[in-house]
Coordinates of N, CA and C in Angstrom, one line a residue:
X1 N 0.8 -1.4 -0.2 CA -0.1 -0.2 -0.2 C 1.2 1.7 -0.5
X2 N 0.8 1.7 -0.7 CA 1.3 3.2 -1.0 C 0.7 4.7 0.3
X3 N 1.5 5.3 0.8 CA 1.3 6.2 1.3 C 1.5 7.5 0.6
X4 N 2.6 7.7 0.5 CA 2.6 8.9 -0.2 C 4.1 8.8 -1.1
X5 N 4.3 9.5 -2.5 CA 5.3 9.7 -3.4 C 6.3 10.5 -3.1
X6 N 7.9 10.7 -3.1 CA 8.5 11.4 -3.2 C 9.2 11.3 -3.9
X7 N 9.3 12.6 -5.3 CA 9.8 12.7 -7.0 C 9.9 13.4 -7.4
X8 N 9.8 13.7 -8.3 CA 10.4 14.7 -9.7 C 9.3 15.0 -10.3
X9 N 9.2 16.3 -10.5 CA 6.9 15.5 -11.6 C 7.5 15.9 -13.6
X10 N 7.5 15.0 -13.3 CA 8.0 14.5 -14.6 C 7.2 14.8 -15.9
X11 N 5.8 14.7 -15.5 CA 4.8 15.7 -16.6 C 3.3 16.0 -16.3
X12 N 2.4 16.8 -15.9 CA 1.3 17.6 -16.3 C 0.1 17.8 -17.5
X13 N -0.8 16.2 -16.9 CA -1.7 17.1 -18.2 C -3.0 17.3 -16.7
X14 N -4.4 16.7 -17.5 CA -5.4 17.4 -17.4 C -5.6 16.6 -16.4
X15 N -5.3 16.5 -15.0 CA -5.8 15.1 -14.3 C -5.0 14.4 -13.6
X16 N -3.7 15.0 -14.3 CA -2.6 13.9 -14.4 C -1.4 14.4 -13.6
X17 N -0.4 14.0 -13.0 CA 1.0 14.0 -12.6 C 1.5 13.0 -12.6
X18 N 2.5 13.1 -13.8 CA 3.4 11.2 -13.3 C 4.5 12.5 -12.5
X19 N 4.6 11.4 -11.5 CA 5.7 12.1 -10.5 C 7.0 10.9 -11.1
X20 N 8.5 11.1 -11.1 CA 9.1 10.2 -11.3 C 10.1 9.7 -10.3
X21 N 9.6 8.7 -9.6 CA 10.9 8.3 -8.5 C 11.4 7.2 -9.0
X22 N 13.0 7.4 -8.2 CA 13.7 6.3 -8.7 C 13.6 5.6 -9.6
X23 N 13.2 6.8 -10.4 CA 13.4 6.1 -12.6 C 12.5 5.4 -12.6
X24 N 11.5 5.5 -12.0 CA 9.7 5.3 -12.2 C 8.8 5.9 -12.6
X25 N 8.4 6.3 -13.3 CA 7.0 7.1 -13.1 C 5.9 6.5 -13.2
X26 N 5.5 7.0 -12.5 CA 4.1 6.9 -11.0 C 3.3 8.4 -12.1
X27 N 1.8 7.0 -12.7 CA 0.9 7.8 -13.3 C 0.5 8.4 -12.0
X28 N -0.3 9.4 -12.2 CA -1.4 9.3 -10.6 C -2.0 10.7 -11.6
X29 N -3.6 10.3 -11.5 CA -4.7 11.1 -10.5 C -4.6 12.4 -10.0
X30 N -5.2 13.2 -10.2 CA -4.9 14.5 -9.7 C -6.2 15.5 -9.4
X31 N -6.5 16.1 -8.7 CA -7.6 17.3 -8.7 C -6.5 18.4 -9.7
X32 N -7.3 19.4 -9.8 CA -7.0 20.2 -10.4 C -5.6 21.4 -9.6
X33 N -6.9 21.4 -8.1 CA -6.4 22.0 -7.0 C -4.5 21.5 -6.7
X34 N -4.8 19.5 -7.2 CA -3.4 20.2 -6.5 C -2.6 20.3 -7.4
X35 N -2.6 19.9 -9.1 CA -2.1 19.9 -10.4 C -1.0 20.9 -10.0
X36 N -2.1 21.7 -9.6 CA -1.9 23.6 -10.2 C -0.7 24.1 -9.2
X37 N -0.6 23.5 -8.0 CA 0.5 23.8 -6.8 C 2.0 23.1 -7.4
X38 N 1.9 22.2 -8.9 CA 3.2 21.7 -9.5 C 3.9 22.3 -10.4
X39 N 5.2 22.2 -10.5 CA 6.1 22.6 -12.2 C 6.7 21.5 -12.3
X40 N 6.7 21.2 -13.6 CA 7.1 20.2 -14.2 C 8.7 20.1 -13.7
X41 N 9.9 19.6 -13.7 CA 11.1 19.2 -13.1 C 10.8 19.8 -12.1
X42 N 10.3 20.0 -10.5 CA 10.7 20.4 -9.9 C 9.9 18.7 -8.6
X43 N 10.5 18.8 -7.1 CA 10.5 17.7 -6.5 C 9.3 18.6 -5.8
X44 N 8.6 16.9 -5.4 CA 7.2 17.2 -4.7 C 7.1 16.2 -4.3
X45 N 6.6 15.7 -3.5 CA 5.9 14.9 -2.3 C 4.3 14.9 -2.2
X46 N 3.3 13.3 -2.9 CA 1.9 13.5 -2.6 C 1.5 12.3 -2.2
X47 N 0.4 12.7 -1.8 CA 0.0 11.8 -0.5 C -1.1 10.6 -1.3
X48 N -1.3 9.3 -0.9 CA -1.4 8.5 -1.9 C -2.4 8.1 -1.9
X49 N -3.4 7.4 -2.5 CA -4.9 6.4 -2.8 C -4.6 5.9 -3.6
X50 N -5.7 4.7 -2.8 CA -5.8 3.3 -4.7 C -7.0 2.9 -4.8
X51 N -7.3 2.7 -5.9 CA -8.1 2.3 -6.5 C -8.6 1.1 -7.5
X52 N -8.4 -0.1 -6.6 CA -7.5 -1.3 -6.8 C -8.8 -2.4 -7.0
X53 N -9.4 -2.9 -8.5 CA -9.7 -3.4 -9.3 C -9.5 -4.3 -10.0
X54 N -10.7 -5.8 -10.5 CA -9.9 -6.5 -11.6 C -9.5 -5.8 -12.9
X55 N -9.8 -5.7 -12.9 CA -9.3 -4.7 -14.5 C -8.6 -3.1 -13.9
X56 N -8.2 -2.7 -13.2 CA -7.6 -1.8 -12.5 C -6.8 -1.4 -11.2
X57 N -5.6 -0.2 -11.4 CA -4.8 0.0 -10.4 C -4.4 1.4 -10.6
X58 N -5.3 2.2 -10.0 CA -5.9 3.4 -9.9 C -4.6 3.6 -9.3
X59 N -3.7 5.2 -9.5 CA -3.6 5.8 -8.2 C -3.8 7.2 -8.0
X60 N -4.2 8.3 -7.3 CA -4.7 8.9 -6.9 C -3.6 10.1 -5.9
X61 N -3.3 11.6 -6.6 CA -2.2 11.6 -6.1 C -2.9 13.2 -5.4
X62 N -2.6 13.4 -4.5 CA -2.8 15.1 -3.5 C -2.3 16.0 -2.8
X63 N -2.0 17.0 -2.9 CA -0.7 17.5 -2.5 C -1.1 17.8 -1.0
X64 N -2.1 17.4 -0.4 CA -2.2 17.6 1.0 C -3.0 16.4 1.8
X65 N -3.0 16.0 3.3 CA -3.5 15.3 3.9 C -5.1 15.5 3.2
X66 N -5.4 16.6 3.9 CA -6.7 17.0 4.2 C -7.7 16.4 2.5
X67 N -6.7 17.1 1.9 CA -7.2 16.8 0.3 C -7.7 15.0 -0.1
X68 N -6.9 14.2 0.2 CA -6.9 13.0 0.1 C -8.0 12.8 1.1
X69 N -8.0 13.6 2.3 CA -8.9 12.7 3.3 C -10.4 12.6 2.9
X70 N -10.6 14.2 2.1 CA -12.0 14.2 1.6 C -12.1 14.1 0.5
X71 N -11.1 13.6 -0.4 CA -11.2 12.1 -1.1 C -12.0 10.9 -1.0
X72 N -11.2 10.6 0.4 CA -12.2 9.5 0.5 C -13.6 9.0 1.6
X73 N -13.3 10.5 1.9 CA -14.6 10.6 2.5 C -15.9 11.0 1.5
X74 N -15.3 11.6 0.3 CA -16.4 11.5 -1.1 C -16.5 10.1 -1.7
X75 N -15.5 9.3 -2.0 CA -15.7 8.3 -2.3 C -16.3 6.6 -1.2
X76 N -17.0 7.5 -0.7 CA -18.0 6.7 0.6 C -18.9 7.1 -0.1
X77 N -19.5 7.7 -0.3 CA -21.5 7.8 -0.8 C -21.0 7.6 -1.6
X78 N -22.5 6.5 -1.2 CA -22.9 5.0 -2.2 C -22.9 6.3 -3.7
X79 N -22.4 5.9 -4.7 CA -22.8 6.1 -6.2 C -21.4 7.2 -6.3
X80 N -21.0 7.8 -5.8 CA -19.6 8.5 -6.4 C -18.4 7.9 -6.5
X81 N -17.3 7.7 -7.4 CA -16.7 7.2 -8.2 C -16.2 8.5 -7.4
X82 N -14.5 7.9 -7.9 CA -12.9 8.3 -8.2 C -13.3 9.9 -8.9
X83 N -14.0 9.5 -9.9 CA -14.0 10.5 -11.3 C -14.8 11.8 -10.5
X84 N -15.8 11.5 -10.0 CA -16.6 12.4 -9.6 C -16.0 13.2 -8.3
X85 N -15.5 12.1 -7.1 CA -14.5 12.9 -6.2 C -13.7 13.9 -6.9
X86 N -13.1 13.6 -7.4 CA -12.0 14.4 -8.5 C -12.1 15.7 -9.0
X87 N -13.5 15.4 -10.0 CA -14.4 16.9 -9.8 C -14.6 17.8 -9.2
X88 N -15.2 17.1 -7.9 CA -16.0 18.2 -6.9 C -14.4 18.5 -6.4
X89 N -13.6 18.4 -5.9 CA -12.2 18.3 -5.7 C -11.4 19.6 -6.5
X90 N -11.9 19.6 -7.6 CA -11.2 20.1 -8.5 C -11.6 21.8 -8.3
X91 N -12.8 22.0 -7.9 CA -13.6 23.2 -7.8 C -14.0 23.4 -6.0
X92 N -13.5 22.7 -5.0 CA -13.8 23.2 -4.2 C -12.6 23.1 -3.1
X93 N -12.1 23.7 -2.7 CA -11.4 23.1 -1.5 C -12.1 22.1 -0.3
X94 N -10.8 22.0 0.6 CA -11.6 21.2 1.8 C -12.2 22.0 2.0
X95 N -12.2 23.1 2.2 CA -12.9 24.1 3.4 C -14.3 24.3 3.0
X96 N -14.1 25.0 1.6 CA -15.5 25.0 1.1 C -15.8 23.9 1.2
X97 N -15.7 22.9 1.0 CA -16.5 21.6 0.8 C -17.7 21.4 2.0
X98 N -16.5 21.1 3.5 CA -17.1 21.0 4.7 C -18.0 22.4 4.8
X99 N -18.0 23.6 4.6 CA -18.9 24.3 4.7 C -20.0 24.2 3.8
X100 N -20.1 24.0 2.4 CA -21.3 23.3 1.7 C -22.0 22.0 2.4
X101 N -21.4 21.1 2.9 CA -22.1 20.1 3.2 C -22.6 20.3 4.6
X102 N -22.3 20.9 5.5 CA -23.1 21.5 6.6 C -24.2 22.6 6.1
X103 N -24.1 23.4 5.6 CA -25.1 24.3 4.9 C -26.3 24.0 4.2
X104 N -26.0 22.5 3.3 CA -26.3 22.0 2.6 C -27.2 22.6 1.1
X105 N -25.2 23.7 0.5 CA -25.0 24.1 -0.3 C -25.3 23.2 -1.6
X106 N -26.3 22.8 -2.1 CA -26.1 22.5 -3.1 C -25.1 22.7 -4.5
X107 N -25.4 23.9 -4.5 CA -25.3 24.9 -5.5 C -23.6 24.8 -5.8
X108 N -23.1 24.7 -4.6 CA -21.8 24.8 -4.6 C -21.1 24.0 -5.0
X109 N -21.6 22.2 -4.9 CA -21.2 21.2 -5.8 C -21.3 21.1 -7.1
X110 N -22.4 22.0 -7.0 CA -23.2 21.4 -8.7 C -21.9 21.9 -10.1
X111 N -21.1 23.0 -9.1 CA -20.4 23.8 -9.7 C -19.2 22.7 -11.2
X112 N -19.3 21.4 -10.0 CA -18.0 21.0 -10.9 C -19.0 19.9 -11.8
X113 N -17.9 19.8 -13.0 CA -18.6 19.3 -14.4 C -18.8 17.6 -13.7
X114 N -20.0 17.1 -14.3 CA -20.2 16.0 -14.0 C -21.0 15.6 -12.5
X115 N -21.3 16.6 -11.9 CA -21.6 16.2 -11.0 C -23.3 17.4 -10.7
X116 N -24.2 16.9 -11.0 CA -25.8 17.1 -11.3 C -26.5 17.3 -9.6
X117 N -27.2 18.1 -9.8 CA -28.5 18.2 -8.0 C -28.6 17.0 -7.5
X118 N -29.0 15.4 -8.2 CA -29.1 14.4 -7.2 C -27.7 14.1 -6.8
X119 N -26.8 14.3 -7.4 CA -25.4 14.0 -6.9 C -25.2 15.2 -5.5
X120 N -25.2 15.8 -6.0 CA -25.0 16.6 -4.8 C -25.4 16.4 -3.8
X121 N -27.4 16.1 -3.6 CA -27.4 16.3 -2.8 C -27.5 15.2 -2.2
X122 N -26.6 13.6 -2.6 CA -27.1 12.8 -1.9 C -25.3 13.2 -0.7
X123 N -24.2 13.8 -1.3 CA -23.2 13.6 -0.5 C -23.5 14.8 0.6
X124 N -24.6 15.0 0.4 CA -24.5 16.0 1.1 C -25.3 15.4 3.1
X125 N -26.4 14.6 1.9 CA -26.6 13.9 3.1 C -26.5 13.1 3.7
X126 N -25.5 11.9 2.6 CA -25.4 10.7 3.4 C -23.9 11.4 4.4
X127 N -22.8 11.8 4.2 CA -21.9 12.7 4.7 C -22.7 13.0 6.5
X128 N -23.5 14.1 5.6 CA -24.2 14.8 7.6 C -24.7 13.8 8.0
X129 N -25.3 12.7 7.3 CA -26.0 12.1 8.7 C -25.1 11.3 9.3
X130 N -23.4 10.7 8.1 CA -22.7 10.0 8.9 C -21.8 10.5 10.2
X131 N -21.7 12.7 10.1 CA -21.4 12.8 10.7 C -22.3 12.9 11.9
X132 N -23.2 13.7 12.3 CA -24.0 13.2 13.0 C -24.3 12.0 14.0
X133 N -24.6 10.9 13.0 CA -24.3 9.4 14.0 C -23.4 9.2 14.7
X134 N -22.2 9.8 14.3 CA -20.7 9.6 14.9 C -20.5 10.7 16.6
X135 N -21.6 11.7 16.0 CA -21.8 13.1 17.1 C -22.9 12.5 18.2
X136 N -23.6 10.9 17.4 CA -24.6 10.7 18.5 C -25.9 11.5 18.7
X137 N -26.0 12.8 17.6 CA -26.7 13.2 17.4 C -27.1 13.8 15.8
X138 N -27.9 14.7 16.1 CA -28.3 15.1 14.2 C -27.8 16.6 14.3
X139 N -27.7 17.6 15.3 CA -27.1 18.6 15.6 C -25.8 18.4 15.1
X140 N -25.1 19.7 14.0 CA -23.9 19.4 13.5 C -22.6 20.7 14.4
X141 N -23.8 21.4 15.3 CA -23.0 22.7 15.8 C -22.6 21.4 17.3
X142 N -21.1 22.1 16.9 CA -20.8 21.9 18.4 C -20.3 22.7 19.7
X143 N -20.2 22.1 21.2 CA -20.5 22.6 22.1 C -19.6 23.8 22.5
X144 N -20.5 25.2 23.1 CA -20.0 26.9 22.5 C -18.6 26.7 24.0
X145 N -18.5 25.5 24.8 CA -17.4 25.4 25.7 C -15.4 25.1 25.0
X146 N -16.2 24.1 23.7 CA -14.7 24.3 22.8 C -14.4 25.6 22.0
X147 N -15.4 26.6 22.4 CA -14.8 27.9 22.0 C -13.9 28.5 22.6
X148 N -12.8 29.5 22.3 CA -11.8 29.7 23.3 C -12.6 31.4 24.2
X149 N -12.5 31.7 24.7 CA -13.3 32.7 25.6 C -13.3 34.0 24.7
X150 N -11.8 33.6 24.2 CA -11.0 35.6 24.3 C -11.4 35.6 22.6
X151 N -12.3 34.7 22.0 CA -13.1 35.1 20.6 C -14.6 34.8 20.7
X152 N -14.6 35.5 21.7 CA -16.2 35.1 22.6 C -17.1 35.9 20.8
X153 N -16.7 37.3 20.6 CA -17.2 37.8 19.4 C -17.5 37.6 17.9
X154 N -16.7 36.2 18.1 CA -16.6 35.9 16.4 C -17.0 34.4 16.8
X155 N -18.5 34.1 17.7 CA -18.9 32.5 18.0 C -19.0 31.8 17.0
X156 N -19.7 33.2 16.2 CA -20.9 32.0 15.4 C -19.9 31.5 14.0
X157 N -19.0 32.3 13.6 CA -18.2 32.0 12.9 C -17.2 31.1 13.2
X158 N -16.6 30.8 14.7 CA -15.7 30.0 15.1 C -16.9 28.5 15.1
X159 N -18.2 28.6 15.6 CA -18.6 27.4 15.7 C -19.1 26.6 14.4
X160 N -19.3 27.8 13.1 CA -19.4 27.1 11.4 C -18.4 26.5 11.5
X161 N -16.8 26.9 11.9 CA -15.3 26.3 11.4 C -15.4 25.2 12.0
X162 N -16.1 24.6 13.0 CA -15.9 23.8 13.7 C -16.2 23.0 13.4
X163 N -17.9 23.5 12.9 CA -18.8 22.5 12.9 C -18.2 21.1 11.2
X164 N -18.1 22.5 10.6 CA -17.4 21.7 9.1 C -16.0 20.7 9.5
X165 N -15.1 21.5 10.2 CA -14.1 20.4 10.2 C -14.4 19.4 11.3
X166 N -15.8 19.0 12.2 CA -16.0 17.7 12.1 C -16.9 16.8 10.7
X167 N -16.9 17.6 9.6 CA -17.6 17.6 8.6 C -16.4 16.6 7.5
X168 N -14.8 17.0 8.4 CA -14.2 16.7 7.6 C -13.1 16.0 8.2
X169 N -13.8 15.1 10.0 CA -13.5 14.3 9.9 C -12.6 14.6 11.8
X170 N -12.3 15.5 12.1 CA -11.9 16.0 13.2 C -12.7 15.8 14.5
X171 N -12.3 16.1 15.3 CA -13.8 16.4 16.7 C -13.4 17.2 17.5
X172 N -13.8 17.5 18.4 CA -13.6 18.8 19.0 C -12.6 18.5 20.2
X173 N -12.5 17.4 20.0 CA -10.9 17.4 21.4 C -9.9 18.2 20.3
X174 N -9.9 17.4 19.5 CA -8.4 17.5 18.3 C -8.4 19.5 18.2
X175 N -9.7 19.6 17.4 CA -9.6 21.2 17.1 C -9.3 21.8 18.4
X176 N -10.1 22.3 19.4 CA -10.6 23.0 20.7 C -8.8 23.3 20.7
X177 N -7.5 22.7 20.9 CA -6.6 23.1 21.9 C -5.5 24.3 21.0
X178 N -6.3 23.8 19.3 CA -5.2 24.5 17.8 C -6.4 25.6 17.8
X179 N -7.6 26.2 18.3 CA -8.3 27.3 18.1 C -7.4 27.9 19.3
X180 N -7.4 27.2 20.3 CA -6.6 28.5 21.8 C -5.7 29.3 21.4
X181 N -5.1 28.4 20.5 CA -3.5 29.5 19.8 C -3.2 29.9 19.2
X182 N -4.5 30.1 18.0 CA -4.9 30.8 17.2 C -5.1 32.2 17.3
X183 N -4.7 33.6 16.9 CA -5.9 34.8 16.8 C -6.7 34.6 15.8
X184 N -8.0 34.2 16.1 CA -9.4 34.6 15.1 C -9.7 35.5 14.8
X185 N -9.5 36.9 15.3 CA -10.3 38.4 15.7 C -10.5 38.4 13.9
X186 N -12.0 38.6 13.3 CA -12.4 38.9 12.7 C -12.2 38.0 11.1
X187 N -11.8 36.4 11.6 CA -11.8 35.8 10.6 C -13.2 35.1 10.6
X188 N -13.7 34.9 9.1 CA -14.8 34.1 8.7 C -14.5 32.8 9.1
X189 N -15.4 31.9 8.7 CA -15.3 30.4 9.0 C -14.3 29.8 7.5
X190 N -14.2 29.8 7.0 CA -13.6 29.0 6.1 C -11.8 29.2 6.2
X191 N -11.1 30.8 6.6 CA -9.9 31.4 6.9 C -9.7 30.9 8.9
X192 N -11.1 30.6 8.8 CA -10.4 29.7 10.6 C -10.2 28.1 10.3
X193 N -11.2 27.5 9.4 CA -11.3 26.4 9.0 C -9.0 26.3 8.6
X194 N -8.9 27.1 7.5 CA -7.5 27.1 6.5 C -6.5 27.0 8.3
X195 N -6.4 28.3 8.8 CA -6.1 28.0 10.1 C -5.6 26.7 10.6
X196 N -6.9 26.2 11.3 CA -6.9 25.1 12.1 C -5.5 24.4 11.3
X197 N -6.7 24.4 9.7 CA -5.6 23.0 9.3 C -4.2 22.9 8.6
X198 N -3.9 24.4 8.7 CA -2.3 24.3 9.0 C -2.0 23.5 9.8
X199 N -1.9 23.8 10.7 CA -1.0 23.3 12.5 C -1.8 21.8 12.0
X200 N -3.2 21.3 11.8 CA -3.0 20.0 11.9 C -2.2 18.8 11.5
X201 N -2.0 19.2 9.8 CA -1.4 19.1 9.5 C 0.4 18.6 9.4
X202 N 1.2 19.6 10.4 CA 2.4 20.2 10.7 C 2.7 18.4 10.9

């Protein structure tokens, strides 16, 4: 099983990255967001997800762990294959995807080519249901006690961010200590999510 590949970008194409490692060129399916962060001839480290079947052995490369996590989360939804998951993540960052799911924003997901209203609704329904079951209830909002008191004036944005981080698979016990280290004054939910994720993936 591959966890990550570290090598030189030999070729970039439409949703394709060829990463040369030890003289072997690995063809990796990638999102537009990941491909945009790479340059031919430069070193890169990509996190790998695999899709193995009777007639296929496909590798998917991601610039960071959070995007890989979102990909795996999306393909867990019934009827959502790797192609649709890559399309969604090419037009949504992990932060905006989590907020779209939390806020029932079907329109934000249908921006991706090949993703219609029914698929978007299924993604939102199944992932929200999964998160609510893991939290033991139907409400995605997290307790105010988990929010740093110093940022009380921004509680609404922080709670939205924390709920969205839960959609990405993080819990309040993981998120709260990180929030307490950050100056969140004036940040919107998406900015807070980005700030937290930068610390989480270190």
